[in-house]
Coordinates of C-alpha atoms and ligand atoms in Angstrom, one line a residue:
M58 CA 153.9 73.9 139.2
T59 CA 153.0 74.0 141.9
D60 CA 152.2 70.8 144.3
R61 CA 148.3 71.0 145.7
Y62 CA 146.8 69.3 147.8
A63 CA 143.3 69.5 148.5
V64 CA 140.3 68.6 151.3
A65 CA 137.8 66.0 149.8
G66 CA 134.3 66.2 151.3
N67 CA 130.0 66.3 151.0
P68 CA 130.5 70.0 152.4
V69 CA 134.0 71.1 152.5
A70 CA 132.8 74.7 152.1
H71 CA 133.1 75.0 156.5
S72 CA 136.2 72.7 156.3
R73 CA 138.9 75.6 157.9
S74 CA 141.5 73.1 156.7
P75 CA 142.8 75.1 153.4
E76 CA 143.6 78.1 156.3
I77 CA 145.4 75.8 158.5
H78 CA 148.0 74.1 155.8
A79 CA 148.4 78.0 153.8
R80 CA 149.7 79.0 157.2
F81 CA 151.8 75.9 157.7
A82 CA 153.0 76.2 154.3
A83 CA 153.9 80.0 155.0
Q84 CA 156.3 78.6 158.7
T85 CA 157.1 76.3 156.9
G86 CA 158.2 77.7 154.1
Q87 CA 157.0 74.9 152.1
S88 CA 155.4 76.4 148.2
L89 CA 151.9 74.3 147.7
V90 CA 148.8 75.1 147.5
Y91 CA 145.6 73.5 149.9
E92 CA 141.7 73.6 147.8
R93 CA 139.0 72.8 148.9
L94 CA 137.3 69.7 146.4
L95 CA 133.6 68.6 146.3
C96 CA 133.1 65.6 145.5
P97 CA 129.8 64.0 144.1
L98 CA 128.3 61.7 146.7
D99 CA 128.7 58.8 144.4
G100 CA 132.0 60.5 142.8
F101 CA 134.6 60.6 145.2
A102 CA 137.1 58.1 143.1
A103 CA 136.1 60.0 140.1
S104 CA 136.9 63.2 142.1
I105 CA 139.8 61.9 143.0
R106 CA 141.6 60.0 140.0
R107 CA 141.4 64.1 138.7
F108 CA 143.0 65.5 140.6
A109 CA 145.5 63.5 141.0
A110 CA 146.1 63.9 137.6
E111 CA 145.9 67.6 137.1
G112 CA 148.5 68.3 140.0
G113 CA 147.4 66.8 143.1
R114 CA 150.2 65.3 145.2
G115 CA 147.1 64.1 148.0
C116 CA 144.5 65.2 150.0
N117 CA 142.9 64.9 153.0
V118 CA 139.3 62.9 153.4
T119 CA 136.1 64.0 155.4
V120 CA 132.5 62.2 155.9
P121 CA 130.7 61.1 153.8
F122 CA 134.3 59.4 152.2
K123 CA 136.8 58.3 154.9
F124 CA 135.3 54.4 154.7
E125 CA 135.6 54.9 150.8
A126 CA 138.9 56.3 151.0
H127 CA 139.9 53.5 153.0
A128 CA 138.8 51.0 150.1
L129 CA 140.5 52.8 147.3
A130 CA 143.7 52.8 148.9
A131 CA 146.4 50.3 147.2
S132 CA 148.2 51.1 150.6
L133 CA 147.6 51.9 154.0
S134 CA 149.1 52.8 157.3
P135 CA 148.7 49.9 160.7
R136 CA 146.9 53.3 162.1
A137 CA 144.5 53.2 158.8
A138 CA 143.9 49.8 158.6
L139 CA 142.3 49.2 162.1
A140 CA 140.4 52.1 162.0
G141 CA 138.6 50.9 159.2
A142 CA 139.1 54.5 157.6
V143 CA 141.3 57.4 156.3
N144 CA 141.5 61.2 156.2
T145 CA 145.0 61.1 154.8
L146 CA 145.5 60.2 150.8
R147 CA 148.9 60.7 149.1
F148 CA 149.7 59.6 146.1
D149 CA 152.7 57.8 145.4
A150 CA 153.9 56.1 142.3
E151 CA 152.9 53.4 143.1
G152 CA 149.3 54.1 144.2
W153 CA 147.7 56.0 146.8
F154 CA 148.4 54.9 150.6
G155 CA 146.1 56.0 153.4
D156 CA 146.5 57.4 157.0
N157 CA 144.5 57.8 159.4
T158 CA 145.6 61.3 161.5
D159 CA 142.6 61.7 163.4
G160 CA 143.7 59.8 166.9
A161 CA 147.0 60.8 167.1
G162 CA 146.2 64.4 166.5
L163 CA 143.8 63.6 169.3
V164 CA 146.2 62.1 171.7
R165 CA 148.4 64.9 170.9
D166 CA 146.5 67.6 171.8
I167 CA 145.2 65.9 175.3
E168 CA 148.7 65.2 175.5
H169 CA 150.4 67.9 175.1
N170 CA 148.3 71.2 174.4
A171 CA 145.9 70.1 177.3
A172 CA 149.0 68.2 179.2
R173 CA 146.8 65.2 180.5
P174 CA 149.3 62.2 180.0
L175 CA 147.3 59.6 179.4
A176 CA 149.1 56.8 179.9
G177 CA 147.5 54.7 183.6
R178 CA 144.7 57.3 183.6
R179 CA 140.6 55.6 182.7
V180 CA 138.9 57.4 179.8
L181 CA 135.6 57.2 178.4
L182 CA 134.9 57.3 174.8
L183 CA 131.2 58.5 174.0
G184 CA 130.0 57.0 170.5
A185 CA 130.9 54.3 168.5
G186 CA 130.6 55.0 165.3
G187 CA 133.2 56.9 162.8
A188 CA 135.0 59.0 165.1
S189 CA 135.3 57.7 167.6
A190 CA 136.9 54.2 165.6
G191 CA 139.4 56.8 163.8
V192 CA 141.3 56.8 167.0
L193 CA 140.2 54.7 169.4
G194 CA 143.8 53.2 168.4
S195 CA 145.9 55.8 169.1
L196 CA 143.7 55.6 172.6
I197 CA 144.6 52.2 173.4
A198 CA 148.8 53.2 172.2
A199 CA 148.4 55.8 175.1
R200 CA 148.2 53.5 177.8
P201 CA 145.0 54.2 179.7
A202 CA 144.8 51.8 182.5
E203 CA 140.5 51.2 181.5
L204 CA 139.6 52.7 178.5
V205 CA 135.7 52.3 177.9
I206 CA 133.3 52.5 175.2
A207 CA 129.8 53.6 176.2
N208 CA 126.9 54.0 173.4
R209 CA 123.6 54.2 172.9
S210 CA 123.8 50.7 170.2
V211 CA 125.4 48.6 173.2
D212 CA 126.8 46.4 170.4
K213 CA 128.2 48.9 168.3
A214 CA 130.2 49.6 171.1
Q215 CA 131.1 46.0 171.4
L216 CA 132.0 45.1 167.5
L217 CA 134.5 48.2 168.0
A218 CA 136.3 47.8 171.4
D219 CA 136.8 43.9 169.6
S220 CA 137.8 45.1 166.4
H221 CA 141.1 46.5 169.1
R222 CA 140.9 43.3 171.1
A223 CA 144.5 42.5 170.5
L224 CA 146.3 46.2 170.5
A225 CA 144.2 46.3 173.8
E226 CA 146.0 43.3 175.6
Q227 CA 149.4 44.3 174.0
Q228 CA 149.6 47.7 176.3
G229 CA 148.1 46.3 178.3
V230 CA 144.3 48.3 178.5
G231 CA 141.3 47.0 179.9
L232 CA 139.0 48.2 177.4
A233 CA 135.0 47.7 178.0
A234 CA 131.9 48.3 176.2
C235 CA 128.4 49.2 177.6
A236 CA 125.6 51.8 177.3
L237 CA 125.9 54.9 178.1
D238 CA 124.2 54.5 181.0
H239 CA 126.0 51.9 182.3
C240 CA 129.3 53.5 181.9
G241 CA 130.7 53.9 185.2
T242 CA 131.8 57.2 187.2
A243 CA 135.1 59.2 187.6
Y244 CA 136.9 59.1 184.8
D245 CA 139.9 61.4 184.6
V246 CA 139.4 62.5 180.9
L247 CA 135.9 61.8 178.9
I248 CA 135.9 62.6 175.1
N249 CA 132.8 62.5 173.2
G250 CA 132.5 61.0 170.2
T251 CA 128.9 60.9 168.8
S252 CA 126.5 63.2 166.8
A253 CA 124.4 63.4 169.6
S254 CA 125.1 67.7 169.8
L255 CA 124.1 68.1 165.8
A256 CA 120.9 66.0 166.2
G257 CA 120.3 68.7 168.7
A258 CA 119.8 66.1 171.7
G259 CA 121.4 66.9 175.2
V260 CA 125.2 65.3 176.7
P261 CA 124.2 61.9 176.6
V262 CA 125.4 60.8 179.6
A263 CA 125.9 61.8 184.0
G264 CA 127.5 64.3 185.0
A265 CA 128.8 61.1 187.6
A266 CA 131.1 60.1 184.6
L267 CA 133.4 62.6 185.1
A268 CA 136.0 63.5 188.3
P269 CA 136.7 66.1 190.3
G270 CA 138.9 68.2 187.6
A271 CA 138.2 65.6 184.8
L272 CA 139.0 66.4 181.0
A273 CA 135.6 66.8 179.1
L274 CA 136.8 66.8 175.2
D275 CA 134.4 66.9 172.9
M276 CA 135.3 66.6 168.7
M277 CA 133.6 69.0 167.1
Y278 CA 134.3 73.1 167.3
G279 CA 132.3 76.2 167.3
P280 CA 128.5 76.2 167.6
A281 CA 128.2 72.0 167.7
A282 CA 130.4 71.4 170.3
R283 CA 129.0 74.3 173.2
P284 CA 126.5 72.9 175.0
F285 CA 128.9 70.3 175.3
L286 CA 131.5 72.2 176.6
D287 CA 128.7 74.9 178.8
W288 CA 128.2 70.6 180.5
A289 CA 131.2 70.1 181.6
R290 CA 132.0 73.1 182.9
A291 CA 128.7 73.4 185.0
Q292 CA 130.6 69.7 186.4
G293 CA 133.6 71.1 187.2
A294 CA 135.5 69.8 184.7
E295 CA 138.0 71.5 182.2
A296 CA 135.7 71.8 178.9
R297 CA 137.7 71.2 175.7
D298 CA 136.3 71.0 172.4
G299 CA 138.4 69.6 168.8
L300 CA 139.9 72.3 167.6
G301 CA 143.0 71.2 168.7
M302 CA 143.0 68.1 167.6
L303 CA 142.4 69.4 164.0
V304 CA 145.0 71.2 163.7
E305 CA 147.7 68.7 165.1
Q306 CA 145.6 65.9 162.4
A307 CA 146.7 68.4 159.7
A308 CA 150.3 69.1 161.1
E309 CA 150.5 65.4 160.9
A310 CA 149.3 65.2 157.7
F311 CA 151.8 67.7 156.3
E312 CA 154.4 66.0 158.2
L313 CA 153.6 62.7 155.9
W314 CA 152.7 65.1 152.5
R315 CA 156.4 66.8 153.1
G316 CA 158.1 65.3 155.6
V317 CA 158.5 68.6 158.0
R318 CA 156.6 68.9 161.2
P319 CA 154.6 72.6 161.8
H320 CA 154.5 74.8 165.0
T321 CA 151.0 74.0 165.8
A322 CA 150.2 77.1 168.7
P323 CA 150.3 79.5 166.3
V324 CA 148.1 78.8 164.3
L325 CA 145.9 76.7 166.9
A326 CA 145.9 80.2 168.9
D327 CA 144.7 82.1 165.0
L328 CA 142.0 79.9 164.7
R329 CA 140.8 80.0 168.5
T330 CA 140.4 83.6 168.1
E331 CA 138.4 83.3 165.0
V332 CA 135.8 80.0 166.0
D333 CA 135.6 81.8 169.4
A334 CA 134.0 85.0 167.5
L335 CA 131.7 82.8 165.6
P336 CA 128.0 82.9 166.7
Ligands
ATR426 P1 130.2 59.4 163.0 O1 130.9 59.6 162.1 O2 130.1 61.3 163.0 O3 130.9 59.1 164.2 P2 128.1 57.8 162.7 O4 128.9 56.7 162.5 O5 127.3 58.2 162.6 O6 129.2 59.4 163.0 O7 128.0 57.7 164.2 C1 127.7 58.7 165.5 C2 127.5 58.3 166.9 O8 126.7 59.5 167.6 C3 126.7 57.3 167.0 O9 127.8 56.3 167.6 C4 125.5 57.3 167.2 O10 125.3 56.4 168.2 P3 124.4 54.3 167.9 O11 125.8 54.0 167.1 O12 123.5 54.2 168.7 O13 123.3 55.6 166.5 C5 126.3 58.2 168.2 N1 124.4 59.3 168.5 C6 123.7 60.0 167.8 N2 123.2 60.4 167.8 C7 122.6 60.6 169.3 C8 122.0 60.6 170.5 N3 120.7 61.5 170.0 N4 122.0 60.1 171.8 C9 123.5 59.2 171.8 N5 124.5 58.9 170.7 C10 124.5 59.8 169.5

């Protein structure tokens, strides 16, 4: 039986993961199929159990099930435990192993694809929801000098910072939480992890947050990211969407499942062409 993998979520119709993993499989000569698994909102666990019983070897987990996947996993990687969320499950004989590859994917995209090493830099992370929680540990591990979480609800930013305080101290990273209108100025890297653009709201921070020539990255991609990218360019920043992060987190998951690391650059280039052609 061919090994099966899937992206589990609700909705999943829009997911690019099947084409990314199909390209990784072709490139590395791995025999597998990768599907979309639409799970009822109250039926995530049952859907995954059925998939595993029918030949599933693992799955990616997307909105809104990353927290449920964390709760259901029999064991967790340290980074998934810290994030409190799982985006990759591997079905082992001992039970489900949960990992979170989002942060590693983001950091690799910034440091390798965008050629912006984070060590010693000043980084501003906008948002304190699931997207930010998923990447914070990896950002700290990249050892910026300063990492500030700015959020509309300051208490949520504070809670997120507190849950990562020990790691930040261990890594020598200055970690702080603040309001969007008190977040400081001239950051080298700004990462948007809010869903403000989905709500049709503008970029929730002032342009002064960016240093000249800063990198401004939105974790979203496609039409949802465009207002942020336009804003970033208008400030003179280098604008980057979340497509590279998407491909890099997928490569990390593929390696966890198959033990082989695919080349991401050709896959990202193809996907870039497709996404940029979207209306
Ligand atoms: P996700 O899983 O995508 O991170 P989430 O957990 O609901 O979704 O978090 C959404 C994030 O976007 C939060 O940080 C939210 O701010 P609050 O915590 O104050 O709600 C932020 N957000 C959503 N709409 C926003 C807006 N119009 N302006 C600023 N921040 C916004």
